[in-house]
Coordinates of N, CA and C in Angstrom, one line a residue:
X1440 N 116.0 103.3 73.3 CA 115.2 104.5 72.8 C 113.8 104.5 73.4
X1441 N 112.8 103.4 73.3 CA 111.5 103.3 73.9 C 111.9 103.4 75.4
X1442 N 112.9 103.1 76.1 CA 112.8 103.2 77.8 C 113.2 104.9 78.2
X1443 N 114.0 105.5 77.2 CA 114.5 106.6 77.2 C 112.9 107.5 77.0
X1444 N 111.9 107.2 76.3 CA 111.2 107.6 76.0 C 110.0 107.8 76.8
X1445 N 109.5 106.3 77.4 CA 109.2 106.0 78.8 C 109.1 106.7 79.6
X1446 N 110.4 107.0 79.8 CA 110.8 107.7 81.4 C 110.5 109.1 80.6
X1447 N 110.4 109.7 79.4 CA 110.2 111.3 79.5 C 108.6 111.2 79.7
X1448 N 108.0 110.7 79.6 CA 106.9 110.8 79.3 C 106.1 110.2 80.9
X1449 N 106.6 109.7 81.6 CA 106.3 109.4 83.1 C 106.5 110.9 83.6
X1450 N 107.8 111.7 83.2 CA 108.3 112.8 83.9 C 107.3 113.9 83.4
X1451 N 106.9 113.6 82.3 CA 105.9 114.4 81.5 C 104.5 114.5 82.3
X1452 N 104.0 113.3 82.3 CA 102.6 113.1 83.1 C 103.1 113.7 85.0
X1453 N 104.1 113.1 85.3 CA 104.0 114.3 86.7 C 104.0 115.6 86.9
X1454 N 104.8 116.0 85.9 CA 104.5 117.6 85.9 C 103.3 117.8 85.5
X1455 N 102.3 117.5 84.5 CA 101.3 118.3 84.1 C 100.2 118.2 85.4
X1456 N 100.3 116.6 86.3 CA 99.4 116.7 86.9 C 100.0 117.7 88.4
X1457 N 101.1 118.0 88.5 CA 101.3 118.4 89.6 C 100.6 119.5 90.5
X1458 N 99.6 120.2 89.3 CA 98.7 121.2 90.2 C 97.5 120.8 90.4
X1459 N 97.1 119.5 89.9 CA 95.5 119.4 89.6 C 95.5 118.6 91.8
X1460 N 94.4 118.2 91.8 CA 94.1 117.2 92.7 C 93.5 116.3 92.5
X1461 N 93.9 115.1 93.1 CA 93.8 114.0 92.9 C 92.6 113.0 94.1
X1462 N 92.1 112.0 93.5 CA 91.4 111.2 94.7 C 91.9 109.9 95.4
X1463 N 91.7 109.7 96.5 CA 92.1 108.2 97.1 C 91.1 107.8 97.8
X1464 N 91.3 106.6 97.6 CA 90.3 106.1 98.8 C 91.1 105.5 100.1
X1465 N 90.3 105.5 101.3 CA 91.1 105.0 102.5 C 89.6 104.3 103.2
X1466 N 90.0 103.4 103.9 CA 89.5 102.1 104.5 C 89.4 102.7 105.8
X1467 N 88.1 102.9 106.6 CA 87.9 103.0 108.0 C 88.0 101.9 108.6
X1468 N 88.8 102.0 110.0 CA 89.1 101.1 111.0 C 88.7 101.5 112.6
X1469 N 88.2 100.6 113.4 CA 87.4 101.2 114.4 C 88.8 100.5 115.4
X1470 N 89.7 101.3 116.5 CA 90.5 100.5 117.6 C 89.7 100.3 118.3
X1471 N 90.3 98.4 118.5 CA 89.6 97.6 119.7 C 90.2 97.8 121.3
X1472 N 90.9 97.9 120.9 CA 92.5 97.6 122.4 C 91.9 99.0 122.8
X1473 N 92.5 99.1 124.3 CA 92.6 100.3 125.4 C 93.1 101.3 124.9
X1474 N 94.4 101.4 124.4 CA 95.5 102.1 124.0 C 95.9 101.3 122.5
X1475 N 96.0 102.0 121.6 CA 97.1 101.1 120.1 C 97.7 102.4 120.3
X1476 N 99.4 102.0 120.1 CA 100.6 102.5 119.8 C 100.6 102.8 118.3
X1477 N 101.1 104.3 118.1 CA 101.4 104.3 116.6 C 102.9 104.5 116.5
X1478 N 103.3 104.1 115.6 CA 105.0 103.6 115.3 C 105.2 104.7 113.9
X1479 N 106.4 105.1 114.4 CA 106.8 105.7 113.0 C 107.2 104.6 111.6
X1480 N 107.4 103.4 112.0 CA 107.5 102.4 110.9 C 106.7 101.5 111.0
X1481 N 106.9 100.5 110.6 CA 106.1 99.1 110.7 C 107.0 98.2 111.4
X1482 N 107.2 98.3 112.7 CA 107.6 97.3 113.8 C 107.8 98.2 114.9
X1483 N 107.4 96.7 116.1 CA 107.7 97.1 117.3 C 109.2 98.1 117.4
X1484 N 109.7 97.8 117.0 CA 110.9 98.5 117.3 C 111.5 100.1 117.4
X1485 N 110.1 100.5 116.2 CA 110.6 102.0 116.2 C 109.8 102.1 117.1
X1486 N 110.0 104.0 117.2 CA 109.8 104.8 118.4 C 108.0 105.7 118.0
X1487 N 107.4 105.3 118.9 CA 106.1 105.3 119.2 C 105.6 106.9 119.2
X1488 N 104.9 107.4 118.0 CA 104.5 108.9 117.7 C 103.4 109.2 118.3
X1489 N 102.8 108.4 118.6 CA 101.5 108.6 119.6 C 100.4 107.3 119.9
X1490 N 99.3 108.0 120.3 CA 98.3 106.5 120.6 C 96.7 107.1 120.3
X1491 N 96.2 106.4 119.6 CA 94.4 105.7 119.9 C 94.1 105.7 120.9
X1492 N 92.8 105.7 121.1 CA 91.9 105.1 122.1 C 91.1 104.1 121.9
X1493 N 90.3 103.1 122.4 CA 89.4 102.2 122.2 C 88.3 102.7 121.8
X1494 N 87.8 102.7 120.4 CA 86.5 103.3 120.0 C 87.4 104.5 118.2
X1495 N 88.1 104.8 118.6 CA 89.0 106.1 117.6 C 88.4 105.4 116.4
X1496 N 88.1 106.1 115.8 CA 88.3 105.8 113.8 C 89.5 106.2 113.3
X1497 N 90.4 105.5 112.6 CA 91.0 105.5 111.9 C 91.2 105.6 110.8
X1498 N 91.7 106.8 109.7 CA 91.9 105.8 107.9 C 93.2 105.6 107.8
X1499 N 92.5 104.1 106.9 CA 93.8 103.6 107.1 C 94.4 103.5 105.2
X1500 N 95.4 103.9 105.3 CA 95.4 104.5 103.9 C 96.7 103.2 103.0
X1501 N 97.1 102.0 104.0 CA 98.1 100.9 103.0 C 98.0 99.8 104.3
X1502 N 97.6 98.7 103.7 CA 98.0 98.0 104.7 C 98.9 96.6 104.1
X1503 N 99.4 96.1 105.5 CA 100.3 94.4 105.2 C 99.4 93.3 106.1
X1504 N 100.2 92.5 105.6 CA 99.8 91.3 106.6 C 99.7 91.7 108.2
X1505 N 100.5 92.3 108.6 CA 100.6 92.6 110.7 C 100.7 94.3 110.7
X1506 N 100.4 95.2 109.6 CA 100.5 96.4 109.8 C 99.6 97.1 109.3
X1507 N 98.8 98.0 109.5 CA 98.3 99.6 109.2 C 98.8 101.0 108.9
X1508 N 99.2 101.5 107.8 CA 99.1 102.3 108.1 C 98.3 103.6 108.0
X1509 N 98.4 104.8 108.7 CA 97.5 105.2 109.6 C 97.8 106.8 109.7
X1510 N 96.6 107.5 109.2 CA 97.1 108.9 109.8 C 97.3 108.9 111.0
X1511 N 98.1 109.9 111.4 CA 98.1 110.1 113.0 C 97.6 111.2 113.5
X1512 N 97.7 110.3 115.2 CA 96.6 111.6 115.7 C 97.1 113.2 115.6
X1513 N 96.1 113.5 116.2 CA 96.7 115.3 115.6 C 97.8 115.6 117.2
X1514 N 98.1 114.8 118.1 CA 98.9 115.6 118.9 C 99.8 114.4 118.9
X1515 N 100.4 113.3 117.9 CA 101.5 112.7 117.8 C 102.7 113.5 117.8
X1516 N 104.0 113.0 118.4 CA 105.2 113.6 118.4 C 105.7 113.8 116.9
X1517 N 106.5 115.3 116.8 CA 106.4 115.7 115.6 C 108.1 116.3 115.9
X1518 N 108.7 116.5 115.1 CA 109.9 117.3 115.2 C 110.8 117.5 113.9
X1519 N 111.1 118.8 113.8 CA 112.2 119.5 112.3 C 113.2 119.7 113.4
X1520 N 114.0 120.3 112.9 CA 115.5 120.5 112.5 C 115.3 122.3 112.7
X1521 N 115.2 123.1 113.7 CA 114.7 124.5 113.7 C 116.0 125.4 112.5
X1522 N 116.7 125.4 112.0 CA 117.4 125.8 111.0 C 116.7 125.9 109.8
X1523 N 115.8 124.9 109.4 CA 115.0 125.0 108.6 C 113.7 125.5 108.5
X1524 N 113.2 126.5 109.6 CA 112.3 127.0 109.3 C 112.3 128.7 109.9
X1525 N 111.5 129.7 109.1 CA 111.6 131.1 109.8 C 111.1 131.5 111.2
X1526 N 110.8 132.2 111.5 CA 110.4 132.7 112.2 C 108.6 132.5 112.6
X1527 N 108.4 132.1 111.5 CA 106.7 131.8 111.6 C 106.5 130.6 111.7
X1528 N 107.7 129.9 111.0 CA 107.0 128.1 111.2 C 107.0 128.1 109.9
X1529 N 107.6 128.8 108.7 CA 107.5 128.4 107.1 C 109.2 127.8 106.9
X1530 N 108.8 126.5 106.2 CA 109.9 125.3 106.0 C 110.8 126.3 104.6
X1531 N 112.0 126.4 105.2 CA 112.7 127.3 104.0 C 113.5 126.3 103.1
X1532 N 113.8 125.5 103.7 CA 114.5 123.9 103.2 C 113.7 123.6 102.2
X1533 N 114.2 123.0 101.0 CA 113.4 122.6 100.0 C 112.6 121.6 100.2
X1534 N 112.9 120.3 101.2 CA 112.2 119.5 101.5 C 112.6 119.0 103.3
X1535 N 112.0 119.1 104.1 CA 112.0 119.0 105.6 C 111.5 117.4 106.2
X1536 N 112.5 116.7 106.6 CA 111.6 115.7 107.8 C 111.6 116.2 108.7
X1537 N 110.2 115.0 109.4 CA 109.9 115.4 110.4 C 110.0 114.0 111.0
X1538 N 110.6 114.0 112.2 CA 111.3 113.0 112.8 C 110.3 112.8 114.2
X1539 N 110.3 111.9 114.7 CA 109.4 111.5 115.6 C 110.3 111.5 117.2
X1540 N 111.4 112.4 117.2 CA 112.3 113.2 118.5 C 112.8 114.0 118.1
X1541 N 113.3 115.0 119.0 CA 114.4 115.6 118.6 C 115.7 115.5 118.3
X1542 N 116.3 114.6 117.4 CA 117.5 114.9 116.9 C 117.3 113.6 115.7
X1543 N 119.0 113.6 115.2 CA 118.7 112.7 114.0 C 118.4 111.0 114.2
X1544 N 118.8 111.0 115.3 CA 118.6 109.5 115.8 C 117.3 109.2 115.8
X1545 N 116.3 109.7 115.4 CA 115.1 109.7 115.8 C 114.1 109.4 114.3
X1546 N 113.4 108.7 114.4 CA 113.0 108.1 112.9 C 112.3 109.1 112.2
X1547 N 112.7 109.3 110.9 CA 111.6 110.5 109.6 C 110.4 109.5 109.4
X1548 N 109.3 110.2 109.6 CA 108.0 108.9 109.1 C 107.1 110.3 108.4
X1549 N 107.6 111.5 108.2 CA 107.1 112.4 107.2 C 107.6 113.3 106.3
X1550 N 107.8 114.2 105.5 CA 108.4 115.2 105.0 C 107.5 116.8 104.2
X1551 N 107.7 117.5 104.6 CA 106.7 118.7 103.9 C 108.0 119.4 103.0
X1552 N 107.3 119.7 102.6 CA 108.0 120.6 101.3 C 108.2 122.5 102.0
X1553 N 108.9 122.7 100.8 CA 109.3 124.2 101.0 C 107.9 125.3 100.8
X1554 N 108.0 126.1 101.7 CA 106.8 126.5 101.7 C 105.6 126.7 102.9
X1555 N 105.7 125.4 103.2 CA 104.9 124.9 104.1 C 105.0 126.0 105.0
X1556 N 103.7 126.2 105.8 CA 103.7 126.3 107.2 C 103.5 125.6 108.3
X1557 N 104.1 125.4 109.2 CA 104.1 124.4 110.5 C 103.4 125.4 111.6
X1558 N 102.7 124.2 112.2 CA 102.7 125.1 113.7 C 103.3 124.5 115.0
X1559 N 104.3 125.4 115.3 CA 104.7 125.4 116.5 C 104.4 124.9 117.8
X1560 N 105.3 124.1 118.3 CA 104.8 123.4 119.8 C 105.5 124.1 120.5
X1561 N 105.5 125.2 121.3 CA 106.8 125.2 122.5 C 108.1 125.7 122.1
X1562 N 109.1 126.0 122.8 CA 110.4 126.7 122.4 C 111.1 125.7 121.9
X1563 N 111.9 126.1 121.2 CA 113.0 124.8 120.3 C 113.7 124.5 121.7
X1564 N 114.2 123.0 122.0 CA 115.2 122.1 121.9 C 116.3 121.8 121.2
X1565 N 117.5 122.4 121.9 CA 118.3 122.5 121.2 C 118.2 123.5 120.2
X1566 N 119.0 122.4 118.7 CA 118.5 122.6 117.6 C 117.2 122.1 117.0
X1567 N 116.0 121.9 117.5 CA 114.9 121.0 117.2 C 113.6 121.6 117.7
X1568 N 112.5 121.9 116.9 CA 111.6 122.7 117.0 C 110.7 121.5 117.4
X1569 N 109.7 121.4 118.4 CA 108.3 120.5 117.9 C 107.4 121.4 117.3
X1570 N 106.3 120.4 116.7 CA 105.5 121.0 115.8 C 104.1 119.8 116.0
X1571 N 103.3 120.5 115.4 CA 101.6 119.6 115.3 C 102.4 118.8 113.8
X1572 N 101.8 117.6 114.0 CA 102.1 116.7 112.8 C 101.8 117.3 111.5
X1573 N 102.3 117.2 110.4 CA 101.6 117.9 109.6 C 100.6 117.1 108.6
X1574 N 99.6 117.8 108.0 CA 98.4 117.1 107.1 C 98.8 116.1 106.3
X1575 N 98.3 115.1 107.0 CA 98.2 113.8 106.3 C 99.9 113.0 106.6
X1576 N 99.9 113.5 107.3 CA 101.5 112.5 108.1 C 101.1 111.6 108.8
X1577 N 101.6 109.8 107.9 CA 101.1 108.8 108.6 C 102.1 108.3 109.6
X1578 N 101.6 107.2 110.7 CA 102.2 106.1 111.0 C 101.3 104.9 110.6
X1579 N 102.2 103.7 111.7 CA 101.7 102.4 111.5 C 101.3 101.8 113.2
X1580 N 100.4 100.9 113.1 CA 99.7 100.5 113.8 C 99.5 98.8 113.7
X1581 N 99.4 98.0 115.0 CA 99.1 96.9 114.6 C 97.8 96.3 114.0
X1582 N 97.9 95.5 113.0 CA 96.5 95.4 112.3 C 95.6 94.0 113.4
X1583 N 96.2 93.6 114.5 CA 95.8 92.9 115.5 C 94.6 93.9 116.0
X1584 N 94.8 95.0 116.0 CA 93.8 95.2 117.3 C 93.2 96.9 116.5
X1585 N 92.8 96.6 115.2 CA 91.6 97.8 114.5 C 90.6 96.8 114.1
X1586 N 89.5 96.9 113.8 CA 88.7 96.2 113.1 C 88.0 97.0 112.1
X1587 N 88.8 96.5 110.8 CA 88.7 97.4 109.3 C 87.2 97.4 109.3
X1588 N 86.7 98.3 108.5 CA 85.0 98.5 107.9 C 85.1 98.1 106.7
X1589 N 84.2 97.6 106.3 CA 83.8 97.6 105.0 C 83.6 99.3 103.7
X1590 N 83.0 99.9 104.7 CA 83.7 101.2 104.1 C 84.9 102.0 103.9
X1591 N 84.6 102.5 102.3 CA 85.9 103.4 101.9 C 85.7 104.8 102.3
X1592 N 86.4 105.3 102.0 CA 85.7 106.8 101.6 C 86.8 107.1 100.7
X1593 N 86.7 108.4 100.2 CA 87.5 109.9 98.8 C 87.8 110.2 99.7
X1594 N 89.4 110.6 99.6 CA 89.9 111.7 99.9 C 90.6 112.7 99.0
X1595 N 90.8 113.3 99.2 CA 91.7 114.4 98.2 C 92.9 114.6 98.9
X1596 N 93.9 114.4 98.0 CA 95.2 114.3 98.1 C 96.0 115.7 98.0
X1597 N 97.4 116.0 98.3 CA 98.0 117.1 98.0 C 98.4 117.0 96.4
X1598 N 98.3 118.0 95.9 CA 98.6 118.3 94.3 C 100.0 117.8 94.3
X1599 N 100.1 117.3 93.3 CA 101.3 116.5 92.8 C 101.7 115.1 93.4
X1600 N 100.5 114.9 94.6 CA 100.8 113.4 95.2 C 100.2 112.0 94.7
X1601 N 101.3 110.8 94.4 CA 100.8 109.7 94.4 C 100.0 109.7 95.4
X1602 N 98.6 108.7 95.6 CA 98.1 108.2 96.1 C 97.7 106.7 96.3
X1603 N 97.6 106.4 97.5 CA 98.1 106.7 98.7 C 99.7 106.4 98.4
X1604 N 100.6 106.8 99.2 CA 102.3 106.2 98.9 C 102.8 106.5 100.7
X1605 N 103.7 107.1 100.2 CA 104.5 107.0 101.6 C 104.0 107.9 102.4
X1606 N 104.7 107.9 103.9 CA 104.5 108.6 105.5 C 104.3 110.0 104.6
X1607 N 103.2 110.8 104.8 CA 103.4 112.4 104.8 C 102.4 112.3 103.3
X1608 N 102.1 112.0 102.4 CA 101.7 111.9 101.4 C 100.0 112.2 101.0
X1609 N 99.5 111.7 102.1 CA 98.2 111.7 102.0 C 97.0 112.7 102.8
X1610 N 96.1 113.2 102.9 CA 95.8 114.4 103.3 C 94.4 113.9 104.1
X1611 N 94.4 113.4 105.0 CA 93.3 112.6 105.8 C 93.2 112.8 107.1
X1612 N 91.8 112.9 107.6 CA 91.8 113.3 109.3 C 91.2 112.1 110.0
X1613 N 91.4 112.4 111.2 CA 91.0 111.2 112.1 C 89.4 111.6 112.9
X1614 N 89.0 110.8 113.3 CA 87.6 110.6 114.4 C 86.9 110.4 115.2
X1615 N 86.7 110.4 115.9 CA 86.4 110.0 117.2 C 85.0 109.4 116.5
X1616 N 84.8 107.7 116.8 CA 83.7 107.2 116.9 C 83.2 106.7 118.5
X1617 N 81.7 107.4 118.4 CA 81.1 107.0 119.9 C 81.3 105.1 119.9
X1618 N 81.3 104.6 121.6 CA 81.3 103.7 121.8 C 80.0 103.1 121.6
X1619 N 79.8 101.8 121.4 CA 78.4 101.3 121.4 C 78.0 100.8 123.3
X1620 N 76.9 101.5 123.3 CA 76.3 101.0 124.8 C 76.5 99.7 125.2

């Protein structure tokens, strides 16, 4: 009876908060390296959504022992499923990944909701539209080669989102920091 009760009342607190906005903090990171790779997961192994430059700011919004992760840049590889969206780039699907290639083989490291509007890269592939990543869709990064700041900052989150949580969740931009002379 108390766990039954629990769970209505967890289900209770997400709905009421689901229109308000919410705050997070996220951790500035300056890349050291030439180039850092961003990964749609946390290992070498998945498939690489974009890259850094030496100097980029980064927020970094969860980290591990050997990982970051990391909004991505704004021209990281992005891709839906073109069946799921109209004519404009609005997600008709109740909830949409976005996969870092064109087809299913290809890793989800985001998801937007119904509603959404995307914007368009180019003519579909195949069945597979590209698209600009959408707000606040993370990857991961090696924590070898950022050098975290001591500063946080507030961000504001999408209404109804845990903060920070998974790939797509968080609503954060990226920066270009000048190099030091």
């Amino acid at each position: 009876m108390i766990r039954r009760w629990q769970t209505a009342s967890a289900a209770l607190i997400l709905l009421l908060t689901a229109n308000s906005t919410t705050a997070a903090t996220a951790r500035i990171g300056i890349v050291t390296s030439g180039a850092l790779n961003v990964r749609a997961k946390p290992a070498r192994h998945f498939e690489r959504v974009g890259k850094f430059r030496r100097g980029d700011a980064v927020k970094v919004v969860r980290e591990t022992d050997e990982w970051l992760e990391v909004v991505v840049p704004t021209d990281a590889k992005a891709w839906v499923a073109k069946q799921h969206l109209d004519a404009r780039g609005v997600v008709i699907a109740t909830s949409l990944q976005v996969r870092s290639g064109p087809g299913i083989v290809f890793t989800t490291y985001a998801k937007v909701a119904k509603g959404t509007t995307l914007k368009l890269v180019g003519p579909p592939l195949d069945e597979w539209q590209r698209i600009l990543p959408p707000e606040g869709a993370t990857g991961w990064v090696s924590r070898a080669y950022v050098r975290l700041q001591d500063q946080r900052v507030t961000v504001a989150t999408k209404p109804g989102t845990p903060a920070p949580a998974k790939p797509g969740d968080t609503s954060l931009t990226v920066a270009k920091v000048p190099s030091k002379p």
